[in-house]
């Protein structure tokens, strides 16, 4: 479960001037409403996603920058809201103004090879601010590009794609739909294999909004409760969990819990470890926010191409003393219970809360909360722009949320074969 140490890697990146890529064909100019789930205050953020690709001799003479730029323009014909801008609507509810202005695109070259990143690709990545240039004035939630992409060629013939997306317009699965379509266009398709579906009303609030659940993820907290421990120093680390590590953790559980999912097991373990590191008082309340994907819920009937946010953040609440005094199984039970609460009725209740509390909503108390998102089933590494599957594909930075992702064979240069039980969590940890 130990992290991999590495020698700091520094390399120069030469970038071209940022440009706008618009849809390859004229698209509708209209205003599109977002759902109450899209409007969760926690989603008003920008998220970075990174993909590494190795050189493929069969693509000799093909420029990944040009291939992806053209594929992006073609994809925006179908996903044209991405080419618009988010505006503030009535009652502070954001809407998408489908202007066709385009997304921001950057062409770059780096004096580094894929091999120099090391045997195991993992965040935090060196020179990430060079691999995605933060164009001044582009990182706002409103009135800014909804996507920013930088494609960086490497000396070895491989390349890196870093995407920053506005979380209000889509979630991780929505981004996967979009990027998979880009891959299809890059490989010569003329249409998306899964047609994009807007239909945000499917997760919207009823005519008379009613909050029917207790939403601990949005508990209001005072300034003293929200403050970080004064002696904490937050850092980002990646922890690997193979068969041996997972088996060792399972042996700590009572028999009736040993068939829990790896997500439940690792979330419970990391929640306890993080709480210990925070060194909080025993009576302090702590929360575990489970980023739950609503798509698999059979009673929602979301179309396969739905790319809006379909996630909620149900939270378990306990005290530091209860979490740490009890065995690991106590935390596992809390995680299982909070996962089970993510139903259609819960989603409707969240949407109602967004309407009722509107602009007064604050983000969750991250200082005393732990959030985990499971990306292992999304298979971002399958996105293929013509150079084969990605060597690595996952969020590039951890900001307030830990991610559980699949990893490939032990070496980043090994064949791209997923190992079902090899996982790692990108986590924020604390040191004194």
CSV table of N, CA and C in Angstrom, one decimal, residues 106-172:
chain,number,residue,atom,x,y,z
A,106,UNK,N,-5.1,24.1,-27.0
A,106,UNK,CA,-3.7,24.5,-27.0
A,106,UNK,C,-2.8,23.4,-27.6
A,107,UNK,N,-2.0,23.8,-28.5
A,107,UNK,CA,-1.0,22.9,-29.1
A,107,UNK,C,0.3,23.1,-28.4
A,108,UNK,N,1.0,22.0,-28.1
A,108,UNK,CA,2.3,22.1,-27.3
A,108,UNK,C,3.2,21.0,-27.6
A,109,UNK,N,4.5,21.2,-27.3
A,109,UNK,CA,5.5,20.2,-27.4
A,109,UNK,C,6.3,20.2,-26.1
A,110,UNK,N,6.8,19.0,-25.7
A,110,UNK,CA,7.5,18.9,-24.4
A,110,UNK,C,8.8,18.1,-24.7
A,111,UNK,N,9.9,18.6,-24.1
A,111,UNK,CA,11.2,17.9,-24.3
A,111,UNK,C,11.3,16.8,-23.2
A,112,UNK,N,10.5,15.8,-23.3
A,112,UNK,CA,10.5,14.7,-22.4
A,112,UNK,C,9.9,13.5,-23.1
A,113,UNK,N,10.3,12.3,-22.6
A,113,UNK,CA,9.7,11.1,-23.2
A,113,UNK,C,8.7,10.5,-22.1
A,114,UNK,N,7.9,9.6,-22.6
A,114,UNK,CA,6.9,8.9,-21.7
A,114,UNK,C,7.7,8.1,-20.6
A,115,UNK,N,8.8,7.5,-21.0
A,115,UNK,CA,9.6,6.7,-20.1
A,115,UNK,C,10.1,7.5,-18.9
A,116,UNK,N,10.4,8.7,-19.2
A,116,UNK,CA,10.9,9.6,-18.1
A,116,UNK,C,9.9,9.8,-17.0
A,117,UNK,N,8.7,9.6,-17.2
A,117,UNK,CA,7.7,9.8,-16.1
A,117,UNK,C,7.8,8.7,-15.1
A,118,UNK,N,8.5,7.6,-15.4
A,118,UNK,CA,8.7,6.5,-14.4
A,118,UNK,C,7.9,5.3,-14.8
A,119,UNK,N,8.1,4.2,-14.0
A,119,UNK,CA,7.5,3.0,-14.2
A,119,UNK,C,6.0,2.9,-13.9
A,120,UNK,N,5.6,3.8,-13.0
A,120,UNK,CA,4.2,3.8,-12.6
A,120,UNK,C,3.7,5.2,-12.7
A,121,UNK,N,2.8,5.4,-13.7
A,121,UNK,CA,2.2,6.8,-13.8
A,121,UNK,C,1.2,7.0,-12.7
A,122,UNK,N,1.4,8.1,-12.0
A,122,UNK,CA,0.5,8.4,-10.9
A,122,UNK,C,0.6,9.9,-10.6
A,123,UNK,N,-0.5,10.5,-10.1
A,123,UNK,CA,-0.5,11.9,-9.7
A,123,UNK,C,0.2,11.9,-8.3
A,124,UNK,N,0.7,13.1,-8.0
A,124,UNK,CA,0.7,14.3,-8.7
A,124,UNK,C,1.8,14.3,-9.8
A,125,UNK,N,1.4,14.8,-11.0
A,125,UNK,CA,2.2,14.8,-12.2
A,125,UNK,C,3.1,16.0,-12.3
A,126,UNK,N,4.4,15.8,-12.7
A,126,UNK,CA,5.3,16.9,-12.8
A,126,UNK,C,4.8,17.9,-13.9
A,127,UNK,N,5.1,19.1,-13.6
A,127,UNK,CA,4.8,20.2,-14.6
A,127,UNK,C,3.3,20.2,-15.1
A,128,UNK,N,2.4,19.8,-14.3
A,128,UNK,CA,1.0,19.8,-14.7
A,128,UNK,C,0.5,21.1,-15.2
A,129,UNK,N,1.0,22.2,-14.6
A,129,UNK,CA,0.6,23.5,-15.0
A,129,UNK,C,1.2,23.9,-16.4
A,130,UNK,N,2.2,23.1,-16.8
A,130,UNK,CA,2.8,23.3,-18.1
A,130,UNK,C,2.0,22.4,-19.1
A,131,UNK,N,1.5,21.3,-18.7
A,131,UNK,CA,0.8,20.4,-19.5
A,131,UNK,C,-0.6,20.8,-19.8
A,132,UNK,N,-1.1,21.7,-18.9
A,132,UNK,CA,-2.4,22.5,-19.2
A,132,UNK,C,-2.2,23.9,-18.7
A,133,UNK,N,-2.0,24.8,-19.7
A,133,UNK,CA,-1.8,26.2,-19.4
A,133,UNK,C,-3.1,26.8,-19.0
A,134,UNK,N,-3.1,27.4,-17.8
A,134,UNK,CA,-4.3,28.1,-17.3
A,134,UNK,C,-4.4,29.4,-18.0
A,135,UNK,N,-5.2,29.5,-19.1
A,135,UNK,CA,-5.3,30.7,-19.9
A,135,UNK,C,-6.0,31.7,-19.0
A,136,UNK,N,-5.4,32.9,-18.8
A,136,UNK,CA,-6.0,34.0,-18.0
A,136,UNK,C,-7.4,34.3,-18.4
A,137,UNK,N,-8.3,34.3,-17.4
A,137,UNK,CA,-9.7,34.6,-17.6
A,137,UNK,C,-10.5,33.4,-18.1
A,138,UNK,N,-10.0,32.2,-18.2
A,138,UNK,CA,-10.7,31.1,-18.8
A,138,UNK,C,-11.3,30.2,-17.7
A,139,UNK,N,-10.9,30.4,-16.5
A,139,UNK,CA,-11.3,29.4,-15.4
A,139,UNK,C,-12.5,29.7,-14.6
A,140,UNK,N,-13.3,30.7,-15.1
A,140,UNK,CA,-14.5,31.0,-14.3
A,140,UNK,C,-15.6,30.0,-14.6
A,141,UNK,N,-16.6,29.9,-13.8
A,141,UNK,CA,-17.7,29.0,-14.0
A,141,UNK,C,-18.7,29.6,-15.0
A,142,UNK,N,-19.0,30.9,-14.9
A,142,UNK,CA,-19.9,31.6,-15.8
A,142,UNK,C,-19.1,32.4,-16.9
A,143,UNK,N,-19.7,32.4,-18.1
A,143,UNK,CA,-19.2,33.3,-19.2
A,143,UNK,C,-17.8,32.9,-19.6
A,144,UNK,N,-17.4,31.7,-19.5
A,144,UNK,CA,-16.1,31.2,-19.9
A,144,UNK,C,-16.2,29.9,-20.7
A,145,UNK,N,-15.2,29.5,-21.4
A,145,UNK,CA,-15.2,28.3,-22.2
A,145,UNK,C,-15.5,27.1,-21.2
A,146,UNK,N,-16.3,26.2,-21.7
A,146,UNK,CA,-16.7,25.0,-20.8
A,146,UNK,C,-15.7,23.9,-20.9
A,147,UNK,N,-14.8,24.0,-21.9
A,147,UNK,CA,-13.7,23.0,-22.0
A,147,UNK,C,-12.5,23.7,-22.4
A,148,UNK,N,-11.4,23.2,-21.9
A,148,UNK,CA,-10.0,23.6,-22.3
A,148,UNK,C,-9.2,22.4,-22.5
A,149,UNK,N,-8.6,22.2,-23.7
A,149,UNK,CA,-7.8,21.1,-23.9
A,149,UNK,C,-6.4,21.5,-24.4
A,150,UNK,N,-5.4,20.8,-23.9
A,150,UNK,CA,-4.0,20.9,-24.4
A,150,UNK,C,-3.5,19.6,-24.8
A,151,UNK,N,-3.0,19.5,-26.0
A,151,UNK,CA,-2.4,18.2,-26.5
A,151,UNK,C,-0.9,18.5,-26.7
A,152,UNK,N,-0.1,17.7,-25.9
A,152,UNK,CA,1.3,18.0,-25.9
A,152,UNK,C,2.1,16.8,-26.5
A,153,UNK,N,2.8,17.0,-27.6
A,153,UNK,CA,3.6,16.0,-28.2
A,153,UNK,C,4.8,15.7,-27.3
A,154,UNK,N,5.3,14.5,-27.2
A,154,UNK,CA,6.5,14.1,-26.5
A,154,UNK,C,7.6,13.7,-27.5
A,155,UNK,N,8.8,13.8,-27.0
A,155,UNK,CA,10.0,13.5,-27.8
A,155,UNK,C,9.9,12.0,-28.4
A,156,UNK,N,9.3,11.1,-27.6
A,156,UNK,CA,9.3,9.7,-28.0
A,156,UNK,C,8.2,9.4,-29.1
A,157,UNK,N,7.4,10.4,-29.4
A,157,UNK,CA,6.3,10.2,-30.4
A,157,UNK,C,5.0,9.9,-29.7
A,158,UNK,N,5.0,9.8,-28.4
A,158,UNK,CA,3.8,9.7,-27.6
A,158,UNK,C,3.2,11.1,-27.4
A,159,UNK,N,2.1,11.2,-26.7
A,159,UNK,CA,1.5,12.5,-26.4
A,159,UNK,C,0.7,12.4,-25.2
A,160,UNK,N,0.4,13.6,-24.7
A,160,UNK,CA,-0.5,13.8,-23.5
A,160,UNK,C,-1.6,14.7,-23.8
A,161,UNK,N,-2.8,14.3,-23.4
A,161,UNK,CA,-4.0,15.1,-23.5
A,161,UNK,C,-4.5,15.5,-22.1
A,162,UNK,N,-4.6,16.8,-21.8
A,162,UNK,CA,-5.1,17.2,-20.6
A,162,UNK,C,-6.4,18.1,-20.9
A,163,UNK,N,-7.5,17.7,-20.2
A,163,UNK,CA,-8.7,18.4,-20.4
A,163,UNK,C,-9.2,19.0,-19.1
A,164,UNK,N,-9.7,20.2,-19.2
A,164,UNK,CA,-10.3,20.9,-18.0
A,164,UNK,C,-11.8,21.1,-18.4
A,165,UNK,N,-12.7,20.6,-17.6
A,165,UNK,CA,-14.1,20.8,-17.9
A,165,UNK,C,-14.8,21.4,-16.8
A,166,UNK,N,-15.9,22.1,-17.1
A,166,UNK,CA,-16.8,22.8,-16.1
A,166,UNK,C,-17.7,21.7,-15.7
A,167,UNK,N,-17.6,21.4,-14.4
A,167,UNK,CA,-18.4,20.2,-13.8
A,167,UNK,C,-19.9,20.5,-13.9
A,168,UNK,N,-20.3,21.7,-14.0
A,168,UNK,CA,-21.8,22.0,-14.0
A,168,UNK,C,-22.5,21.3,-15.2
A,169,UNK,N,-21.8,21.3,-16.4
A,169,UNK,CA,-22.4,20.8,-17.6
A,169,UNK,C,-22.4,19.3,-17.7
A,170,UNK,N,-21.5,18.6,-17.0
A,170,UNK,CA,-21.4,17.1,-17.1
A,170,UNK,C,-20.7,16.6,-15.9
A,171,UNK,N,-20.8,15.2,-15.7
A,171,UNK,CA,-20.1,14.5,-14.7
A,171,UNK,C,-19.0,13.7,-15.4
A,172,UNK,N,-18.4,12.8,-14.6
A,172,UNK,CA,-17.3,12.0,-15.2
A,172,UNK,C,-17.8,11.1,-16.4
